[in-house]
Tab-separated table of C-alpha atoms and ligand atoms in Angstrom:
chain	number	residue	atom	x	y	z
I	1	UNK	CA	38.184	-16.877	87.941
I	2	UNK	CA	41.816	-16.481	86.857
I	3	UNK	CA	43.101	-14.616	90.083
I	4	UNK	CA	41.483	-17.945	91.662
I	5	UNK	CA	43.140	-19.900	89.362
I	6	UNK	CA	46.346	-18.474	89.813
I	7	UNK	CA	46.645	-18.495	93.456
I	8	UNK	CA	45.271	-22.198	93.496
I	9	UNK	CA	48.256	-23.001	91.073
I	10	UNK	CA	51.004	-20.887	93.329
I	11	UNK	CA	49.803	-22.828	96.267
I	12	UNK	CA	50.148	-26.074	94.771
I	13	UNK	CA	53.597	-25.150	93.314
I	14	UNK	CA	54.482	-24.051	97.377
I	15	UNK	CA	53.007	-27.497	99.290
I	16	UNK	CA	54.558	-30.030	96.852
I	17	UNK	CA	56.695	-31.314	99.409
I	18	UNK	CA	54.022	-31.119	102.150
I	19	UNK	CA	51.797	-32.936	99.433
I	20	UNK	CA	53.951	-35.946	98.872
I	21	UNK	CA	54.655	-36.409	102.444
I	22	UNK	CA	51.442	-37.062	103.088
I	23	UNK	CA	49.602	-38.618	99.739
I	24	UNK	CA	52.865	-40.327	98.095
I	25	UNK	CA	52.193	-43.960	100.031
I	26	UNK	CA	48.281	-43.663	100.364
I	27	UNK	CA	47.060	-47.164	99.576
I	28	UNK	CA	43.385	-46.351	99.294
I	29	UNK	CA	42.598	-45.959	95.736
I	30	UNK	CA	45.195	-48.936	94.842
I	31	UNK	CA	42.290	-51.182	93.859
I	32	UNK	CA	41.007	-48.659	91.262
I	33	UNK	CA	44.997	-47.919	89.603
I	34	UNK	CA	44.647	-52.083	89.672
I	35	UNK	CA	41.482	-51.913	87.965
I	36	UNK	CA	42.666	-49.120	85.313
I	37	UNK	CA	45.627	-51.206	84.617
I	38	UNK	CA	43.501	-54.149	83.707
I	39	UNK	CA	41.259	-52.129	81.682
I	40	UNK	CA	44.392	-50.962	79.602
I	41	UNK	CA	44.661	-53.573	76.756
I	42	UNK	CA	48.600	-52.976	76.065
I	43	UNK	CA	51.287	-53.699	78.860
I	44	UNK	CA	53.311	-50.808	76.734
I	45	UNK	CA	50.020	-48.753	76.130
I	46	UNK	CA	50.963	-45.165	76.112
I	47	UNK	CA	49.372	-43.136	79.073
I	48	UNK	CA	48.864	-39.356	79.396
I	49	UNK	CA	48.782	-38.361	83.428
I	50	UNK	CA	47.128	-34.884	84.042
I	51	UNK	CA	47.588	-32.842	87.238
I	52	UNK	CA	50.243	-35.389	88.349
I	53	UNK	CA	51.387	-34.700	91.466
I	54	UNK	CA	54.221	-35.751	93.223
I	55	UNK	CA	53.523	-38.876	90.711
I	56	UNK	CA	52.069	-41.167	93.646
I	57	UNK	CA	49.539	-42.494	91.107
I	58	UNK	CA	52.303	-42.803	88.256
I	59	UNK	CA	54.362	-45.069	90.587
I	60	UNK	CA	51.611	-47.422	91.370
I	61	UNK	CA	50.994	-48.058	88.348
I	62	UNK	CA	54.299	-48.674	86.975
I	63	UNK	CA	54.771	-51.111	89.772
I	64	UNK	CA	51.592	-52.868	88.114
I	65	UNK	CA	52.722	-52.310	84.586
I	66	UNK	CA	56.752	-51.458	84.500
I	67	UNK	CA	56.222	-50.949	80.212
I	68	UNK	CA	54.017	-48.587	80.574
I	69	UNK	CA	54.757	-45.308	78.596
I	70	UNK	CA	53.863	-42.134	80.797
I	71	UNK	CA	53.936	-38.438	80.036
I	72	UNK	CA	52.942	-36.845	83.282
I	73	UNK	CA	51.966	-33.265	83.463
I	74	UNK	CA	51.279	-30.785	85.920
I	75	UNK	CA	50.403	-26.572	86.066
I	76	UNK	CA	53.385	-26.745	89.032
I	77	UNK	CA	56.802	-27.083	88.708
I	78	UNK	CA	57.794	-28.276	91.624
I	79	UNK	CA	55.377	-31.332	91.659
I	80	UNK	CA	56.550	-32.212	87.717
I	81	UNK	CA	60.135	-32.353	89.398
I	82	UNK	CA	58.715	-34.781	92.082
I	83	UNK	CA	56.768	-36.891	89.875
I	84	UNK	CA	60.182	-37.255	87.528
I	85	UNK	CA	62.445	-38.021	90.839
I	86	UNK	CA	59.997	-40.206	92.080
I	87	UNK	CA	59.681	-42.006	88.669
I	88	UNK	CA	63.423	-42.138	86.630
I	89	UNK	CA	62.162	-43.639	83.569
I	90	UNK	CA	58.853	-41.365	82.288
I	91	UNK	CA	58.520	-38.389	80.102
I	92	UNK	CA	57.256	-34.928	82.625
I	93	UNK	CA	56.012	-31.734	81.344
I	94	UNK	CA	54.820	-28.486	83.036
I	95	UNK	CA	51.392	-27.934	81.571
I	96	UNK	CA	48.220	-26.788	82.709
I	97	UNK	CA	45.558	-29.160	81.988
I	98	UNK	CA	42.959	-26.380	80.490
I	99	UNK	CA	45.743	-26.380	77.376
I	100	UNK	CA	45.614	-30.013	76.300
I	101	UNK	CA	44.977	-29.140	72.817
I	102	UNK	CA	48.593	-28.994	72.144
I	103	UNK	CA	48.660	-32.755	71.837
I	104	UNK	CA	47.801	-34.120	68.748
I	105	UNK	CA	49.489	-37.616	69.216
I	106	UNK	CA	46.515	-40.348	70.673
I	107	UNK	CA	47.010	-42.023	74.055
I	108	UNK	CA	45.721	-45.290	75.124
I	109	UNK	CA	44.924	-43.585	78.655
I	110	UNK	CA	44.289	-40.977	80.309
I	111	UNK	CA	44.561	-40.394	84.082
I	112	UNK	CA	42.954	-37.480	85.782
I	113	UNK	CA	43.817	-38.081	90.019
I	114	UNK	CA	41.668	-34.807	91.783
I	115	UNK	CA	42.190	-31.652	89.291
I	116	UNK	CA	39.332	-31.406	88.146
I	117	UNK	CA	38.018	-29.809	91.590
I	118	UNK	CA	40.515	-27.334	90.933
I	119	UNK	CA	38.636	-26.895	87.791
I	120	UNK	CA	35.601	-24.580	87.095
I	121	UNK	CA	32.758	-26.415	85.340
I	122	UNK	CA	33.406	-25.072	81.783
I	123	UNK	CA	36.796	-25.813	81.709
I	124	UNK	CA	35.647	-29.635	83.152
I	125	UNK	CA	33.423	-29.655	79.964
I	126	UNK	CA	36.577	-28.248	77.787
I	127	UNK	CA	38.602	-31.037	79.554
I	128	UNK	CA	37.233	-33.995	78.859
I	129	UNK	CA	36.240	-32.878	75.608
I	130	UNK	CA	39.844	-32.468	74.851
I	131	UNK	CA	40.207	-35.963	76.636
I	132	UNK	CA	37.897	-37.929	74.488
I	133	UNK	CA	40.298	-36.254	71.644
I	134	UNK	CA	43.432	-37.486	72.291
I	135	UNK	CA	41.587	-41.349	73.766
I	136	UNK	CA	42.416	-43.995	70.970
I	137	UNK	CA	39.233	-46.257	70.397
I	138	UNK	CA	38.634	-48.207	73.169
I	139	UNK	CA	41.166	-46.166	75.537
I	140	UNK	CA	40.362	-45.381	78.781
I	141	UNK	CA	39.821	-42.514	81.025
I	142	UNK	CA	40.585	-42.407	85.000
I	143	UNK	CA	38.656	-39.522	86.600
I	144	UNK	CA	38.505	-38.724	90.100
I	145	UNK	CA	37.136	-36.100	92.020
I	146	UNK	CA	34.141	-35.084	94.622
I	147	UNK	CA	30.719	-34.885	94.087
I	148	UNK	CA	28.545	-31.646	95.971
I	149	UNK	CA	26.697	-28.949	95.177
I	150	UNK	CA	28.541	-26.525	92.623
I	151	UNK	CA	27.650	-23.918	94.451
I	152	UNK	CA	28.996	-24.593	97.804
I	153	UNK	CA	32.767	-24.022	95.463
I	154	UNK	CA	35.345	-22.120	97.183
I	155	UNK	CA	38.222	-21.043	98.739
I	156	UNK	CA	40.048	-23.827	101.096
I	157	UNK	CA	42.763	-23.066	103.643
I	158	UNK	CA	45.096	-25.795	104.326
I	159	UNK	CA	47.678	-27.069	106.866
I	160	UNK	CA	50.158	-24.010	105.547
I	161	UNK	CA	47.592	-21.395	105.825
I	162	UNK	CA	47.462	-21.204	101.613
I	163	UNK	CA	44.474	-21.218	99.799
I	164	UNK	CA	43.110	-23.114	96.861
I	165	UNK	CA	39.519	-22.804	94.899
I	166	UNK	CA	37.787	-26.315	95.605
I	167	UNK	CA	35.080	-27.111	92.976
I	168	UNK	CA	32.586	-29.232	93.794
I	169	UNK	CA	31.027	-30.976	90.665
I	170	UNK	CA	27.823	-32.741	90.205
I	171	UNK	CA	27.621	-35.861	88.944
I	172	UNK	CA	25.069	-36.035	86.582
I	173	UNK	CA	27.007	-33.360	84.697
I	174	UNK	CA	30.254	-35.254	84.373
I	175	UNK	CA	27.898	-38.436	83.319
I	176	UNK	CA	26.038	-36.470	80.840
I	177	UNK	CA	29.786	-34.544	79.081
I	178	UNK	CA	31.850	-38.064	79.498
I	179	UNK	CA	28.476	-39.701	76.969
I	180	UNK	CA	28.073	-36.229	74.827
I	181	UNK	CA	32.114	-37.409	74.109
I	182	UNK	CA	31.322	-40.848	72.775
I	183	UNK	CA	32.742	-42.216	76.392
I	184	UNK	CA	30.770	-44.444	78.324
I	185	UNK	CA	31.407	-45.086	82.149
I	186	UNK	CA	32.224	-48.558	83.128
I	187	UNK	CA	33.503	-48.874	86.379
I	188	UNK	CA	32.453	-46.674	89.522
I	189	UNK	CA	34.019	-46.407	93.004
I	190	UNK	CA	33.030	-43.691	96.177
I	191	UNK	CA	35.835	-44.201	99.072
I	192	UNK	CA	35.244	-42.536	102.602
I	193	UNK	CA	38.368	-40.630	102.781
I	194	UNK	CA	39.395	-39.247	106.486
I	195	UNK	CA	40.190	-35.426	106.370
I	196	UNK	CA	42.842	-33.879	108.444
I	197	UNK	CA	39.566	-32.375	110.899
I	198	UNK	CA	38.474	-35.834	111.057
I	199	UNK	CA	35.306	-35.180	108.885
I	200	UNK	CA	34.924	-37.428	106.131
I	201	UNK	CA	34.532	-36.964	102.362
I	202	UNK	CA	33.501	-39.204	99.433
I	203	UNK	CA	35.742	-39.397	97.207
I	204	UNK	CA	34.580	-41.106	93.559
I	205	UNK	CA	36.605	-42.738	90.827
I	206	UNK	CA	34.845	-43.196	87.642
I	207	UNK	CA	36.480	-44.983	84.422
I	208	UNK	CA	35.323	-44.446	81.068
I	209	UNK	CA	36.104	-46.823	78.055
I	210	UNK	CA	35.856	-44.134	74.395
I	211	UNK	CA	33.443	-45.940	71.824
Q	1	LIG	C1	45.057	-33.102	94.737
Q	1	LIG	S1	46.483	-33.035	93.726
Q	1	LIG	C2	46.372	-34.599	92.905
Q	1	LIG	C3	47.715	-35.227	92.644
Q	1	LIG	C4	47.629	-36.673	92.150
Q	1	LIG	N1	47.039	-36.721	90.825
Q	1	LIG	C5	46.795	-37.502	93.100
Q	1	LIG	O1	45.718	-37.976	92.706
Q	1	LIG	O2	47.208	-37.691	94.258
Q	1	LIG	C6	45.996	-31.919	92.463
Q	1	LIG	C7	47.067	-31.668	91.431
Q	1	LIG	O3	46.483	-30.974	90.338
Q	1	LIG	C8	47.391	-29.995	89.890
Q	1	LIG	N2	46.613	-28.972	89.174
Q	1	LIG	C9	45.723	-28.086	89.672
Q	1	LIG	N3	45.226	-27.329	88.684
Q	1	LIG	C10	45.813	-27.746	87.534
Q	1	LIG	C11	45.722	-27.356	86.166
Q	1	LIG	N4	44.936	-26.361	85.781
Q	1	LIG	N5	46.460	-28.028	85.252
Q	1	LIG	C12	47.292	-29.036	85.613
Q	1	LIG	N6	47.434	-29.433	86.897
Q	1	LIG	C13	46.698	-28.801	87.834
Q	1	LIG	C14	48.061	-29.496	91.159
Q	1	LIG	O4	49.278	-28.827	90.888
Q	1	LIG	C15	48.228	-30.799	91.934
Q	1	LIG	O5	49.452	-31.420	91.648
C-alpha cells in the first residue's frame, strides 16, 4: 500500500497544472459549496480544506463567504502553491491527510473534495475519525467521493500516462464510521459527472453536521 501511495502522491504533485486547467472553473458541484456555506453558522467560521487542490473549491467558497478563515492542505506541493496563488489571502500547508492528528486547534468545517478515493479504507476510517476530532459541536463536514465495489480499487492511467490508486468506497461504510463519530449526515447529492472517455460516473457529496 505505501509504494501505491507514493506514486499516487508523485503523480498528483506532476499533473497540478494539467489538474487546474481542467477542474479550476467546473461549476457542477457549486450548489453543494452553496449549501456547505449555508450550513456554516459563522461568516468568519474557521475552515480546514483537506486534499486541496489547485484550491478550485477554496475559491468558490470565498466568493460565497469572503471572511471565511481557510487552512488548505495538500500531500503535493505543487497543488498547495496553486491553491495559495489562486487564493492570496488563506493559510496553505503541505500535509498528507492520513497525519491530521497534528492539529489540536477545533475547526468549524471541514472540507474533504475527492481524496478519500485516494485513500485505502482504514485510513478513510482513521480520517474521519480524526475529522470528527478537530469538528467543533455542530461543525460540519463536506465529503465527496465515489461509491463502487471496494474491490474493483486500482491503478488509473490518466491523460499523462501517470498512474494513481483509485479507491472505490461503499457507502454504507462511510454512513456507518461518519455515525460511530457522533456525525450525522444531513444533506446528500449524486451528480453524473462526464469522464474524459465519455463514460459517466456518480459522483456523491455527503455533509455531516457533529452532534
Ligand atoms: C481529485 S483531487 C481533488 C482536488 C479538490 N479538492 C477538488 O475537489 O477538486 C485530489 C487531491 O487530493 C490530494 N491527495 C491525494 N492523497 C492525499 C493525501 N494522502 N493527503 C492529502 N492530500 C491528498 C491530491 O494531491 C489532489 O490534490
Amino acid at each position: 500500500m505505501k509504494n501505491n501511495y507514493q506514486e499516487t502522491h508523485n503523480t498528483w504533485n506532476k499533473i497540478a497544472l494539467l489538474y487546474e486547467e481542467h477542474f479550476m472553473d467546473l461549476a457542477l458541484y457549486n450548489d453543494t459549496y452553496h449549501q456547505f456555506c449555508e450550513l456554516l453558522s459563522k461568516s468568519n467560521a474557521s475552515i480546514l480544506e483537506i486534499g486541496c487542490g489547485p484550491g478550485n473549491i477554496t475559491r468558490q467558497l470565498l466568493a460565497l463567504k469572503p471572511n471565511l478563515k481557510i487552512l488548505a492542505t495538500d500531500v503535493s506541493q505543487n497543488m498547495v502553491d496553486l491553491a495559495q496563488q489562486n487564493n492570496p489571502g488563506i493559510t496553505v500547508q503541505v500535509l498528507d491527510c492520513r497525519d491530521l492528528e497534528i492539529f489540536s486547534e477545533p475547526f468549524e468545517g471541514i472540507v474533504c473534495g475527492f481524496t478519500i478515493p485516494y485513500l485505502a479504507k482504514i485510513d478513510v476510517s482513521k480520517l474521519l475519525a480524526n475529522c470528527a476530532k478537530l469538528l467543533t459541536v455542530d461543525g460540519i463536514l463536506y465529503l465527496s467521493f465515489v461509491i463502487g465495489n471496494y474491490e474493483d480499487s486500482g491503478f488509473i492511467t490518466g491523460s499523462s500516462g501517470d498512474r494513481t490508486y483509485f479507491y472505490y468506497h461503499d457507502f454504507q461504510t462511510i454512513q456507518q464510521d461518519i455515525k460511530l463519530n457522533n456525525m450525522v449526515i444531513i444533506e446528500r447529492s449524486d451528480k453524473e459527472y462526464k469522464k474524459a472517455d465519455g463514460t459517466l460516473e456518480i459522483h456523491t457529496i455527503l455533509m455531516a453536521r457533529k452532534l
